Tab-separated table of C-alpha atoms and ligand atoms in Angstrom:
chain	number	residue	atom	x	y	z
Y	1	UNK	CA	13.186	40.644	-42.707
Y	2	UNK	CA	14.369	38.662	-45.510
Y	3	UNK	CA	13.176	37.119	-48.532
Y	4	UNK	CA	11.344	33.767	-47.357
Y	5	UNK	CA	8.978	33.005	-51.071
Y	6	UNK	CA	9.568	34.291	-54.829
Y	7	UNK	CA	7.397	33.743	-56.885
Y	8	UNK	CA	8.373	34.509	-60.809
Y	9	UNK	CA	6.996	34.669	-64.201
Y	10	UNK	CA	4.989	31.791	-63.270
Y	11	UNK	CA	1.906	31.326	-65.505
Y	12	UNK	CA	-0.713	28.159	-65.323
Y	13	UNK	CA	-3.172	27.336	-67.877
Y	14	UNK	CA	-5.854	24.475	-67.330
Y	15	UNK	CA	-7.045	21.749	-70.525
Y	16	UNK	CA	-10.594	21.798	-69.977
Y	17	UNK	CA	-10.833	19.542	-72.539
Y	18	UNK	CA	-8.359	17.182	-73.642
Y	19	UNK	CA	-10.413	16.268	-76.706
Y	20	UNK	CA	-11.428	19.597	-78.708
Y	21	UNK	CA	-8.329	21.256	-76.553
Y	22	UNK	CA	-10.255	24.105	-74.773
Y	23	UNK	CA	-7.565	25.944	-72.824
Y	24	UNK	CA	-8.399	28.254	-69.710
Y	25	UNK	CA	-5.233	30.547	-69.058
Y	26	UNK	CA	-5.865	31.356	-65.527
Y	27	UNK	CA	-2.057	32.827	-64.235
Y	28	UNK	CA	-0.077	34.938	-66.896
Y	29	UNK	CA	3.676	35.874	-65.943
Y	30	UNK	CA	2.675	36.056	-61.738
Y	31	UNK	CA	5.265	37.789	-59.459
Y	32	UNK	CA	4.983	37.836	-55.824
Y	33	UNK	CA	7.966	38.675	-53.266
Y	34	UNK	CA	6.606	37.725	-49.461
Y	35	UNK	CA	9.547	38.537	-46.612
Y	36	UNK	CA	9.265	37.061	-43.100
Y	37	UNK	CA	7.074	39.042	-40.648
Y	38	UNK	CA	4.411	39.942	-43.645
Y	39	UNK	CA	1.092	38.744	-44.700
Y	40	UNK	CA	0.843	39.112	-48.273
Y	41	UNK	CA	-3.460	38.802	-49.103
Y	42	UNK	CA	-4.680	38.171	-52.926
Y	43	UNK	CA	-7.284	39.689	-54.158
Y	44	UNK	CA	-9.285	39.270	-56.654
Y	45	UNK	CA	-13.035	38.553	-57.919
Y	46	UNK	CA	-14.238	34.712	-57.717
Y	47	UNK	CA	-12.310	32.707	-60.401
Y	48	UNK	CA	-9.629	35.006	-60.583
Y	49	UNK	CA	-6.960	32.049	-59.745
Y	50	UNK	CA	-6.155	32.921	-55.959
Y	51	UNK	CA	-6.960	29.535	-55.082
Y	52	UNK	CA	-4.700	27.999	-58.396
Y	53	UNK	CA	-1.593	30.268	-57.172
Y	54	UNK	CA	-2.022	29.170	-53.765
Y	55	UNK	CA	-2.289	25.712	-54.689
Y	56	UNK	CA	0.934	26.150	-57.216
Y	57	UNK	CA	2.461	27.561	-54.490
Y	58	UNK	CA	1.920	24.401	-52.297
Y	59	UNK	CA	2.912	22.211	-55.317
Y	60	UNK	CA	-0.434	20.646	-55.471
Y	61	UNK	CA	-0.852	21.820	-59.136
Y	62	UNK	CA	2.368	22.018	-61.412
Y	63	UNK	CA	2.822	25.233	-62.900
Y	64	UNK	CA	3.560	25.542	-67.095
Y	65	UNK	CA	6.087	28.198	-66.823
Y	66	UNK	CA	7.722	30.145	-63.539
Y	67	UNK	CA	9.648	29.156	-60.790
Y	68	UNK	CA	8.596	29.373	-57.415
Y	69	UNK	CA	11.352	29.610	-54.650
Y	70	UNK	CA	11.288	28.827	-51.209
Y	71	UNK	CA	13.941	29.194	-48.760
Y	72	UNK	CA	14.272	26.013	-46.905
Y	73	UNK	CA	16.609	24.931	-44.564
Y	74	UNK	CA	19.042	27.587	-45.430
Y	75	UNK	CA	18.880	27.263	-49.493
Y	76	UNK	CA	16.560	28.147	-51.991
Y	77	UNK	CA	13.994	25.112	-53.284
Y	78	UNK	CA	12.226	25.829	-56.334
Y	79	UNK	CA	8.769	24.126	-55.502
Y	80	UNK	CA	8.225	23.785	-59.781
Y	81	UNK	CA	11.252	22.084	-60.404
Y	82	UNK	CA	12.039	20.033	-56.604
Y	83	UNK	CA	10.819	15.609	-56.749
Y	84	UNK	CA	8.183	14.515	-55.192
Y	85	UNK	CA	10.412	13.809	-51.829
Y	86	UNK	CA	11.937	17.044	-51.916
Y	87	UNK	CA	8.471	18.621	-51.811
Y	88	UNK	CA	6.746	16.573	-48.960
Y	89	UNK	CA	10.394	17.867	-46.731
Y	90	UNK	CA	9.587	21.569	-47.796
Y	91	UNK	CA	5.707	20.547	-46.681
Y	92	UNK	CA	6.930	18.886	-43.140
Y	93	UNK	CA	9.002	21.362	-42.134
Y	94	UNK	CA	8.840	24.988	-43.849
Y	95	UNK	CA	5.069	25.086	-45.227
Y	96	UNK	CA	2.184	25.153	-43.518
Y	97	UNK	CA	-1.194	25.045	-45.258
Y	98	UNK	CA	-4.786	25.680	-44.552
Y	99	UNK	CA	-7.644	25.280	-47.106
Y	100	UNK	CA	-11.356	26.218	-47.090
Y	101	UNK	CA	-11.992	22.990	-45.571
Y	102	UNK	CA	-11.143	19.963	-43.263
Y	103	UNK	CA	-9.696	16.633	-45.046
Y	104	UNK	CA	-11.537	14.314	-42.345
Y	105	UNK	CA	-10.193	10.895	-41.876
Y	106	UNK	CA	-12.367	8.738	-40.071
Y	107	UNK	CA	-11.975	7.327	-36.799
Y	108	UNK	CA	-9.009	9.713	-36.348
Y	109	UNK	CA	-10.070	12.104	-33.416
Y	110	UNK	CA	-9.608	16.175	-33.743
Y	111	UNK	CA	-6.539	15.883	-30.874
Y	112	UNK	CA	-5.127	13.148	-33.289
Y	113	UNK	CA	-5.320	15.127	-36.575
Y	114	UNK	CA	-4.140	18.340	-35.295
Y	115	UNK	CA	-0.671	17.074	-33.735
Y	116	UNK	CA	-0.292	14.529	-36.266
Y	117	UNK	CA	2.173	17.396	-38.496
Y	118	UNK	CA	4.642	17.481	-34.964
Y	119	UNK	CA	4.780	13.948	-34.184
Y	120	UNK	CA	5.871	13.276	-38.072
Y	121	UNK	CA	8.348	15.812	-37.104
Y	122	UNK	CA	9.674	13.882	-34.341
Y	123	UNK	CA	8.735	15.690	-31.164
Y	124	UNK	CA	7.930	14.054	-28.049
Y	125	UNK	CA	4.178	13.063	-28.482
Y	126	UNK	CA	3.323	14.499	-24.421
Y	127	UNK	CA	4.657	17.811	-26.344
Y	128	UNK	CA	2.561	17.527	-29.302
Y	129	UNK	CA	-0.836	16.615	-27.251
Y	130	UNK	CA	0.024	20.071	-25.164
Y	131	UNK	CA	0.012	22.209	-28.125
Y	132	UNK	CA	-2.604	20.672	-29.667
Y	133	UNK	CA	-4.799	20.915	-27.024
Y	134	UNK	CA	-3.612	24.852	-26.580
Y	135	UNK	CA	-4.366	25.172	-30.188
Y	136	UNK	CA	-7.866	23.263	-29.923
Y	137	UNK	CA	-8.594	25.801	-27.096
Y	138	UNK	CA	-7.875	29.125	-28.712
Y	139	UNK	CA	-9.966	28.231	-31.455
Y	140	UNK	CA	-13.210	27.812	-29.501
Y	141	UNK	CA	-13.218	23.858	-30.064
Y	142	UNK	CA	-15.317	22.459	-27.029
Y	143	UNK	CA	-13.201	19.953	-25.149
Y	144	UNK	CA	-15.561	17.223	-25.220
Y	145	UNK	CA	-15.072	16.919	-28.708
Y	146	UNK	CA	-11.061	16.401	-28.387
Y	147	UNK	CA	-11.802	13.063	-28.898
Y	148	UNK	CA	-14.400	12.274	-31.695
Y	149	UNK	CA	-13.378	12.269	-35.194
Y	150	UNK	CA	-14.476	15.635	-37.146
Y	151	UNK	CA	-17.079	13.660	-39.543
Y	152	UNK	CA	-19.912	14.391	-37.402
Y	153	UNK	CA	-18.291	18.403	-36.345
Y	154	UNK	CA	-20.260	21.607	-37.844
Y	155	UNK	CA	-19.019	23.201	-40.635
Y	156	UNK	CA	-17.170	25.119	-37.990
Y	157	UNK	CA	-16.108	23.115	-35.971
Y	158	UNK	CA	-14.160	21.142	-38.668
Y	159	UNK	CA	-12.551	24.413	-40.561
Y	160	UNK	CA	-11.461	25.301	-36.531
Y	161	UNK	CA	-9.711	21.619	-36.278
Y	162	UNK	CA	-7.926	22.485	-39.765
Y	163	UNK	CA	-7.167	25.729	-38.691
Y	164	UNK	CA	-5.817	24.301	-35.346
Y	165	UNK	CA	-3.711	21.792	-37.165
Y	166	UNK	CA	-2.380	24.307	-39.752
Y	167	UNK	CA	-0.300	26.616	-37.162
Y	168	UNK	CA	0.398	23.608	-35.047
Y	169	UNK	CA	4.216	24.175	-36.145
Y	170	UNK	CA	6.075	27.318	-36.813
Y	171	UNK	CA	6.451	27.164	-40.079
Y	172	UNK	CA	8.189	29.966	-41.875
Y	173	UNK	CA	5.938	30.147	-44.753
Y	174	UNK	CA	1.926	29.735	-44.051
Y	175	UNK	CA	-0.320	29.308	-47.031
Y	176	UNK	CA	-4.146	30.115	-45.898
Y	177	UNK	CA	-7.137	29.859	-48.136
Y	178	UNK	CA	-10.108	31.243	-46.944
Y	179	UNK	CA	-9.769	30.002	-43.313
Y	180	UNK	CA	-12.306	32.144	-42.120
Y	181	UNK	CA	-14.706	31.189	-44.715
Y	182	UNK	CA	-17.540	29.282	-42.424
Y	183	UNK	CA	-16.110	30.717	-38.840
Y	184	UNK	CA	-17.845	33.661	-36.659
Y	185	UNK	CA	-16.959	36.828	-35.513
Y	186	UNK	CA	-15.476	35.503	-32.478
Y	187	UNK	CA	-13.255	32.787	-34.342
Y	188	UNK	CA	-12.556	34.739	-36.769
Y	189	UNK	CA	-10.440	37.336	-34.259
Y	190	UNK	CA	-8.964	33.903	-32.999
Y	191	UNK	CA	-7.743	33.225	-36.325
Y	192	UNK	CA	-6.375	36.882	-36.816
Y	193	UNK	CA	-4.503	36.703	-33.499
Y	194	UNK	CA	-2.415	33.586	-34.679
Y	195	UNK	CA	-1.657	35.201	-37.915
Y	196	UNK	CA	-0.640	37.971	-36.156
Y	197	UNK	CA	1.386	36.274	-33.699
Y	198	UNK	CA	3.008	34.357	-36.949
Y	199	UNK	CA	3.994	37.436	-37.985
Y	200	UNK	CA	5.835	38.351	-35.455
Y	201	UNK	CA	7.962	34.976	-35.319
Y	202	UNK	CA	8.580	35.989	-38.855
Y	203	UNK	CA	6.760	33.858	-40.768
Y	204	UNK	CA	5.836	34.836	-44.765
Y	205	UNK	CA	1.973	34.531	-45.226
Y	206	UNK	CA	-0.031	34.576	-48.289
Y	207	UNK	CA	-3.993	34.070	-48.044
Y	208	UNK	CA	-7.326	34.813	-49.502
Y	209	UNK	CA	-9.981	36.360	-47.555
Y	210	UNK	CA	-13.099	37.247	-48.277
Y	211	UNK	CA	-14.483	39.258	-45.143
Y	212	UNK	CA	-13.422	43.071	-46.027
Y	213	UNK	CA	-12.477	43.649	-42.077
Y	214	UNK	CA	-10.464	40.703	-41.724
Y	215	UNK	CA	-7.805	41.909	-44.723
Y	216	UNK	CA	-7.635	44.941	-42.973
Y	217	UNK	CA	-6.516	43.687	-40.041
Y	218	UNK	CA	-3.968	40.829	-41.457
Y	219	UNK	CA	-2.770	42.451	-45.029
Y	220	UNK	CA	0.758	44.038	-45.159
Y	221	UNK	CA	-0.348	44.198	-48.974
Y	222	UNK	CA	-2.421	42.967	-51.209
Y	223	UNK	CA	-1.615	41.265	-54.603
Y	224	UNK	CA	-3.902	41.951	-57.252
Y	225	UNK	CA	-5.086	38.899	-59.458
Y	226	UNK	CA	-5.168	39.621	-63.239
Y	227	UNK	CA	-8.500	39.062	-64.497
Y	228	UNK	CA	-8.484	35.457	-66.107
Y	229	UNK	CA	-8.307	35.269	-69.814
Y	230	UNK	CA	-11.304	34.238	-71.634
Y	231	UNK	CA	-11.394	30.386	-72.983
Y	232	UNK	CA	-9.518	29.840	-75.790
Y	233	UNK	CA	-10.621	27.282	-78.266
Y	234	UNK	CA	-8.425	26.130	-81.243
Y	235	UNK	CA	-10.319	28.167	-83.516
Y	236	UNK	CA	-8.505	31.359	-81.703
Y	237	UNK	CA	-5.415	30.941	-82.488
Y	238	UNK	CA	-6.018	30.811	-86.573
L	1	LIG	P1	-10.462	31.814	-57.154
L	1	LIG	O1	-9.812	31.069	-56.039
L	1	LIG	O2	-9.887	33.177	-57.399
L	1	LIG	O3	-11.952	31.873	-57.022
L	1	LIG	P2	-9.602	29.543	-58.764
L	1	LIG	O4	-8.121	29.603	-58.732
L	1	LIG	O5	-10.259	28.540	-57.895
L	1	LIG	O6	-10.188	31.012	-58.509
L	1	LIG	O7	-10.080	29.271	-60.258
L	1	LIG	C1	-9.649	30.047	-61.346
L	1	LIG	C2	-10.219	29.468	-62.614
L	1	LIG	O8	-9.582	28.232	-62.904
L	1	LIG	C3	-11.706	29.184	-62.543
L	1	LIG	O9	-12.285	29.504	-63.792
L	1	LIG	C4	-11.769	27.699	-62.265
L	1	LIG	O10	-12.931	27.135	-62.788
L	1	LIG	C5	-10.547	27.186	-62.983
L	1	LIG	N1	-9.971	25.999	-62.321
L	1	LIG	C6	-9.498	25.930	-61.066
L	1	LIG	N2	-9.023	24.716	-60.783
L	1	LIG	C7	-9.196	23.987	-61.913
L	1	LIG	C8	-8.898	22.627	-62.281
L	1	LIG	N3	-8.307	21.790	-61.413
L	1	LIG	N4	-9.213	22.234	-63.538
L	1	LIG	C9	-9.796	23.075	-64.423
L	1	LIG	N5	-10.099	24.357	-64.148
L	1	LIG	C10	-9.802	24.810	-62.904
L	2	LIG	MG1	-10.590	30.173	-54.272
C-alpha cells in the first residue's frame, strides 16, 4: 500500500510560562511513515506526548519545526505549513479523528452528531441517517437514545457516539486517541472490528491505547515515544 502520512523531523515544545519562559520540549526530531492498510499505535508512558503528536498531526497544535504530509486528494498537504481553509478540507474529507472524549453540543441528538461529518460532505441526508444509525448499532448505543442529545449519556455511551461519528466516513487517514478509554470488553471488540475493517479499505491509522490486548490485536507497529525532556528554565541554557 502506499504512503498515505509522513511525518518528519517534527519537534514541539510548550511555554509553560510566558513570563519566567519555562519551556517543556515534549517532541524532538519525530519520524513516523504510516501506509494505507496499517495501524501504526504509539507508545509510550503518560506524558510522553502521544496525545501532542496526535493532536499536531490533526493540526490542532502547530508544530515548531517538521513537516507533516498528508496525501490528499491526489497531492501531498503539509498539515504545518497548509491555511486554515486548507486544513478544515484535509479534516472533511481525508482525516478522521476520535479523542478520549465526546464534544457534546446541546440539544443536538446522538443520530444528529454522528452524520453531521456526511451531510457537510454533501450526501443525501436519507443516506447519512442509514449509516449513522448502522454505526449507532454496532457500537452497542440503545436505540431509544438515537434521539436525545449525549449531555445526559454515560461516560460510555458518549465516547460510543464519538466513536460512531469518527468512522462515519471512509477516511483514508484515522487519528484515534484512546477510544477505548471508558468502553467495555464488549465495545471495545466493536471498536477493534471497525479498525480492522478500516484497514482493509486501506486506511492509515495512528492511535494510543492503553489496554495491552487491544494493541495486540490493532498494531501493525508500534512507535516508541522518546521520553520527554525535563523543564528547561532560562537558567539552563547559561
Ligand atoms: P501523553 O498523551 O503521552 O500522556 P501529552 O502529549 O498529553 O502526553 O503530554 C505531554 C506533555 O506535554 C505533558 O507533560 C503535558 O503536561 C504537556 N502538555 C500537553 N499539552 C499541553 C499544552 N497545551 N500546554 C502545555 N503543556 C502541555
Ligand atoms: Mg494522551
Amino acid at each position: 500500500m502506499n504512503t498515505q502520512l509522513r511525518v518528519e523531523h517534527l519537534s514541539k515544545t510548550f511555554v509553560l510560562h510566558q513570563q519566567n519562559g519555562v519551556r517543556l520540549p515534549v517532541l524532538r526530531d519525530a519520524n513516523l511513515t504510516v501506509r494505507g492498510g496499517e495501524c501504526v499505535v504509539l507508545h509510550g508512558h503518560s506524558g510522553s506526548g502521544k496525545s501532542t503528536l496526535l493532536r499536531s498531526l490533526y493540526a490542532n497544535y502547530l508544530p515548531d519545526q517538521g513537516h507533516i504530509w498528508i496525501q490528499h486528494q491526489g497531492g501531498w498537504l503539509d498539515m504545518v505549513q497548509a491555511e486554515a481553509r486548507q486544513i478544515l478540507t484535509v479534516r472533511r474529507h481525508t482525516v478522521g479523528w476520535v479523542s478520549q472524549f465526546l464534544r457534546v453540543i446541546p440539544r443536538i441528538s446522538a443520530l444528529d452528531l454522528v452524520m453531521q461529518p456526511l451531510l457537510e460532505l454533501g450526501v443525501e441526508r436519507r443516506q447519512c441517517l442509514a449509516r449513522a444509525e448502522e454505526m449507532l448499532d454496532r457500537l452497542n448505543v440503545p436505540r431509544r437514545l438515537w434521539h436525545l442529545a449525549p449531555s445526559t449519556f454515560s461516560g460510555g455511551e458518549q465516547q460510543r457516539v464519538n466513536i460512531a461519528r469518527g468512522f462515519i466516513n471512509d477516511y483514508p487517514v484515522l487519528l484515534l486517541d484512546e477510544p477505548t478509554a471508558s468502553l467495555d470488553g464488549r465495545n471495545g471488540s466493536a471498536v477493534v472490528a471497525l479498525i480492522e475493517q478500516a484497514k482493509q479499505r486501506g486506511a492509515a491509522i495512528v492511535g494510543i491505547f492503553h489496554d495491552d490486548a487491544i494493541r495486540q490485536r490493532v498494531a501493525d507497529r508500534l512507535y516508541d515515544m522518546q521520553p520527554p525532556n525535563e523543564v528547561k528554565t532560562p537558567d539552563d541554557h547559561q
